[in-house]
GROMACS .gro file of C-alpha atoms in nm:
model
  192
    1UNK     CA    1   7.939   9.806   9.879
    2UNK     CA    2   8.281   9.673   9.782
    3UNK     CA    3   8.282   9.391   9.527
    4UNK     CA    4   8.620   9.217   9.520
    5UNK     CA    5   8.787   8.984   9.275
    6UNK     CA    6   8.708   8.619   9.337
    7UNK     CA    7   8.756   8.260   9.225
    8UNK     CA    8   8.592   8.108   8.921
    9UNK     CA    9   8.593   7.750   9.048
   10UNK     CA   10   8.493   7.620   8.706
   11UNK     CA   11   8.822   7.736   8.553
   12UNK     CA   12   9.070   7.741   8.844
   13UNK     CA   13   9.114   7.423   9.047
   14UNK     CA   14   9.384   7.178   9.159
   15UNK     CA   15   9.543   6.962   8.889
   16UNK     CA   16   9.827   6.711   8.881
   17UNK     CA   17  10.178   6.850   8.900
   18UNK     CA   18  10.340   6.928   8.565
   19UNK     CA   19  10.720   6.881   8.534
   20UNK     CA   20  10.742   7.198   8.321
   21UNK     CA   21  10.651   7.402   8.627
   22UNK     CA   22  10.857   7.235   8.899
   23UNK     CA   23  11.018   7.496   9.123
   24UNK     CA   24  11.049   7.606   9.482
   25UNK     CA   25  10.882   7.939   9.406
   26UNK     CA   26  10.694   8.073   9.106
   27UNK     CA   27  10.569   8.418   9.017
   28UNK     CA   28  10.339   8.507   8.730
   29UNK     CA   29  10.308   8.870   8.631
   30UNK     CA   30  10.388   9.094   8.339
   31UNK     CA   31  10.661   9.353   8.378
   32UNK     CA   32  10.483   9.679   8.458
   33UNK     CA   33  10.630  10.009   8.584
   34UNK     CA   34  10.444  10.003   8.916
   35UNK     CA   35  10.530   9.636   8.980
   36UNK     CA   36  10.891   9.606   8.861
   37UNK     CA   37  11.063   9.742   9.174
   38UNK     CA   38  10.851   9.514   9.393
   39UNK     CA   39  10.935   9.208   9.179
   40UNK     CA   40  11.304   9.281   9.226
   41UNK     CA   41  11.251   9.310   9.602
   42UNK     CA   42  11.029   9.006   9.656
   43UNK     CA   43  11.123   8.762   9.379
   44UNK     CA   44  11.471   8.835   9.247
   45UNK     CA   45  11.613   8.912   9.593
   46UNK     CA   46  11.494   8.572   9.719
   47UNK     CA   47  11.638   8.404   9.407
   48UNK     CA   48  11.974   8.573   9.466
   49UNK     CA   49  11.980   8.453   9.829
   50UNK     CA   50  11.897   8.091   9.739
   51UNK     CA   51  12.119   7.990   9.449
   52UNK     CA   52  12.043   7.623   9.522
   53UNK     CA   53  11.667   7.663   9.484
   54UNK     CA   54  11.471   7.678   9.158
   55UNK     CA   55  11.258   7.981   9.075
   56UNK     CA   56  11.004   8.010   8.796
   57UNK     CA   57  10.899   8.338   8.636
   58UNK     CA   58  10.610   8.378   8.395
   59UNK     CA   59  10.486   8.691   8.224
   60UNK     CA   60  10.597   8.923   7.949
   61UNK     CA   61  10.890   9.162   7.963
   62UNK     CA   62  11.140   8.988   8.192
   63UNK     CA   63  11.353   8.825   7.920
   64UNK     CA   64  11.642   9.074   7.942
   65UNK     CA   65  11.673   9.040   8.322
   66UNK     CA   66  11.653   8.667   8.388
   67UNK     CA   67  11.986   8.564   8.228
   68UNK     CA   68  12.160   8.720   8.532
   69UNK     CA   69  11.993   8.458   8.755
   70UNK     CA   70  12.103   8.101   8.684
   71UNK     CA   71  11.832   7.959   8.913
   72UNK     CA   72  11.541   8.145   8.749
   73UNK     CA   73  11.363   7.965   8.467
   74UNK     CA   74  11.187   8.227   8.255
   75UNK     CA   75  10.869   8.108   8.084
   76UNK     CA   76  10.752   8.425   7.911
   77UNK     CA   77  10.378   8.443   7.850
   78UNK     CA   78  10.187   8.161   8.023
   79UNK     CA   79   9.857   8.073   7.861
   80UNK     CA   80   9.549   8.060   8.081
   81UNK     CA   81   9.514   7.689   8.005
   82UNK     CA   82   9.844   7.636   8.195
   83UNK     CA   83   9.762   7.849   8.500
   84UNK     CA   84   9.623   7.561   8.707
   85UNK     CA   85   9.937   7.353   8.655
   86UNK     CA   86  10.159   7.656   8.718
   87UNK     CA   87   9.980   7.712   9.049
   88UNK     CA   88   9.953   7.344   9.148
   89UNK     CA   89  10.312   7.237   9.081
   90UNK     CA   90  10.568   7.458   9.263
   91UNK     CA   91  10.629   7.434   9.636
   92UNK     CA   92  10.494   7.791   9.669
   93UNK     CA   93  10.342   8.060   9.451
   94UNK     CA   94  10.429   8.425   9.505
   95UNK     CA   95  10.180   8.710   9.473
   96UNK     CA   96  10.317   9.061   9.430
   97UNK     CA   97  10.058   9.335   9.409
   98UNK     CA   98  10.113   9.639   9.196
   99UNK     CA   99  10.234   9.935   9.405
  100UNK     CA  100   9.901  10.118   9.384
  101UNK     CA  101   9.705   9.810   9.496
  102UNK     CA  102   9.939   9.738   9.786
  103UNK     CA  103   9.927  10.102   9.900
  104UNK     CA  104   9.547  10.113   9.883
  105UNK     CA  105   9.493   9.778  10.057
  106UNK     CA  106   9.180   9.565  10.039
  107UNK     CA  107   9.262   9.504   9.670
  108UNK     CA  108   9.322   9.132   9.626
  109UNK     CA  109   9.432   9.055   9.270
  110UNK     CA  110   9.259   8.778   9.081
  111UNK     CA  111   9.583   8.574   9.091
  112UNK     CA  112   9.544   8.533   9.469
  113UNK     CA  113   9.213   8.355   9.416
  114UNK     CA  114   9.340   8.159   9.114
  115UNK     CA  115   9.638   8.028   9.314
  116UNK     CA  116   9.426   7.947   9.620
  117UNK     CA  117   9.166   7.781   9.398
  118UNK     CA  118   9.438   7.552   9.263
  119UNK     CA  119   9.540   7.459   9.618
  120UNK     CA  120   9.871   7.645   9.595
  121UNK     CA  121  10.076   7.745   9.894
  122UNK     CA  122  10.058   8.121   9.854
  123UNK     CA  123  10.320   8.368   9.973
  124UNK     CA  124  10.187   8.720   9.926
  125UNK     CA  125  10.333   9.061   9.977
  126UNK     CA  126  10.187   9.242  10.278
  127UNK     CA  127   9.883   9.462  10.220
  128UNK     CA  128   9.609   9.585  10.447
  129UNK     CA  129   9.308   9.357  10.445
  130UNK     CA  130   9.469   9.025  10.346
  131UNK     CA  131   9.315   8.866  10.656
  132UNK     CA  132   8.966   8.939  10.516
  133UNK     CA  133   9.038   8.697  10.232
  134UNK     CA  134   9.297   8.448  10.363
  135UNK     CA  135   9.420   8.399  10.719
  136UNK     CA  136   9.798   8.454  10.744
  137UNK     CA  137   9.995   8.154  10.871
  138UNK     CA  138   9.694   7.924  10.827
  139UNK     CA  139   9.580   7.985  10.468
  140UNK     CA  140   9.872   8.185  10.327
  141UNK     CA  141  10.209   8.332  10.417
  142UNK     CA  142  10.268   8.707  10.419
  143UNK     CA  143  10.605   8.867  10.345
  144UNK     CA  144  10.712   9.226  10.396
  145UNK     CA  145  11.005   9.199  10.158
  146UNK     CA  146  11.248   8.966   9.988
  147UNK     CA  147  11.421   8.873  10.313
  148UNK     CA  148  11.094   8.741  10.453
  149UNK     CA  149  11.016   8.554  10.131
  150UNK     CA  150  11.360   8.399  10.163
  151UNK     CA  151  11.304   8.300  10.528
  152UNK     CA  152  10.964   8.151  10.451
  153UNK     CA  153  11.103   7.944  10.165
  154UNK     CA  154  11.388   7.821  10.385
  155UNK     CA  155  11.142   7.703  10.651
  156UNK     CA  156  10.870   7.568  10.417
  157UNK     CA  157  10.833   7.191  10.401
  158UNK     CA  158  10.623   7.016  10.134
  159UNK     CA  159  10.382   6.905  10.411
  160UNK     CA  160  10.335   7.261  10.539
  161UNK     CA  161  10.291   7.388  10.183
  162UNK     CA  162  10.017   7.130  10.118
  163UNK     CA  163   9.842   7.218  10.446
  164UNK     CA  164   9.843   7.591  10.365
  165UNK     CA  165   9.726   7.528  10.009
  166UNK     CA  166   9.441   7.301  10.119
  167UNK     CA  167   9.325   7.554  10.379
  168UNK     CA  168   9.333   7.833  10.119
  169UNK     CA  169   9.135   7.621   9.873
  170UNK     CA  170   8.869   7.548  10.135
  171UNK     CA  171   8.841   7.916  10.229
  172UNK     CA  172   8.808   8.056   9.878
  173UNK     CA  173   8.558   7.794   9.767
  174UNK     CA  174   8.352   7.856  10.082
  175UNK     CA  175   8.362   8.237  10.081
  176UNK     CA  176   8.520   8.391   9.773
  177UNK     CA  177   8.365   8.267   9.448
  178UNK     CA  178   8.215   8.484   9.177
  179UNK     CA  179   7.875   8.329   9.253
  180UNK     CA  180   7.905   8.464   9.607
  181UNK     CA  181   8.016   8.805   9.477
  182UNK     CA  182   7.713   8.809   9.244
  183UNK     CA  183   7.486   8.747   9.544
  184UNK     CA  184   7.640   9.051   9.717
  185UNK     CA  185   7.571   9.263   9.410
  186UNK     CA  186   7.214   9.137   9.379
  187UNK     CA  187   7.148   9.208   9.746
  188UNK     CA  188   7.295   9.558   9.718
  189UNK     CA  189   7.087   9.634   9.409
  190UNK     CA  190   6.768   9.502   9.565
  191UNK     CA  191   6.788   9.767   9.837
  192UNK     CA  192   6.792  10.059   9.593
   0.00000   0.00000   0.00000
């Protein structure tokens, strides 16, 4: 029985926008060997194509790269206490799975649920099974590379972003909380 990551609704929820995190697109993730290439493809490629838009990057290890991008504001480590504001403030939040997770599929990272739980408009990289957690085009946007991230940002209005974020919030609170995952585990264990 698969038990997936989920939302802890007591810690991740919508909050008021915070000027520190204003941007068109944000990404939060540490620099890791099996993620770095994908971050260049999905995040930095979109930033390069949209010099007039503001991008926000949180996570450790990117400090030597970001000076080459005038429109990328590098935050470094973002404390958990700021995650709700980081997810609630930008026009859209980008999820980029690690290579192994994307290749495997059906491996939603916790950040997907944290962003959706904050009512964020989520743009995620493409991976098999996303539709089991969030419905593409209704509850999230799916990109197959930096060009598609760029196109989605170009077409995304604040109204559409709010609609997607609200739909994602409703879905994860209805179907993807840790309390619901615990019920799955209890049911599976009761049949042993």
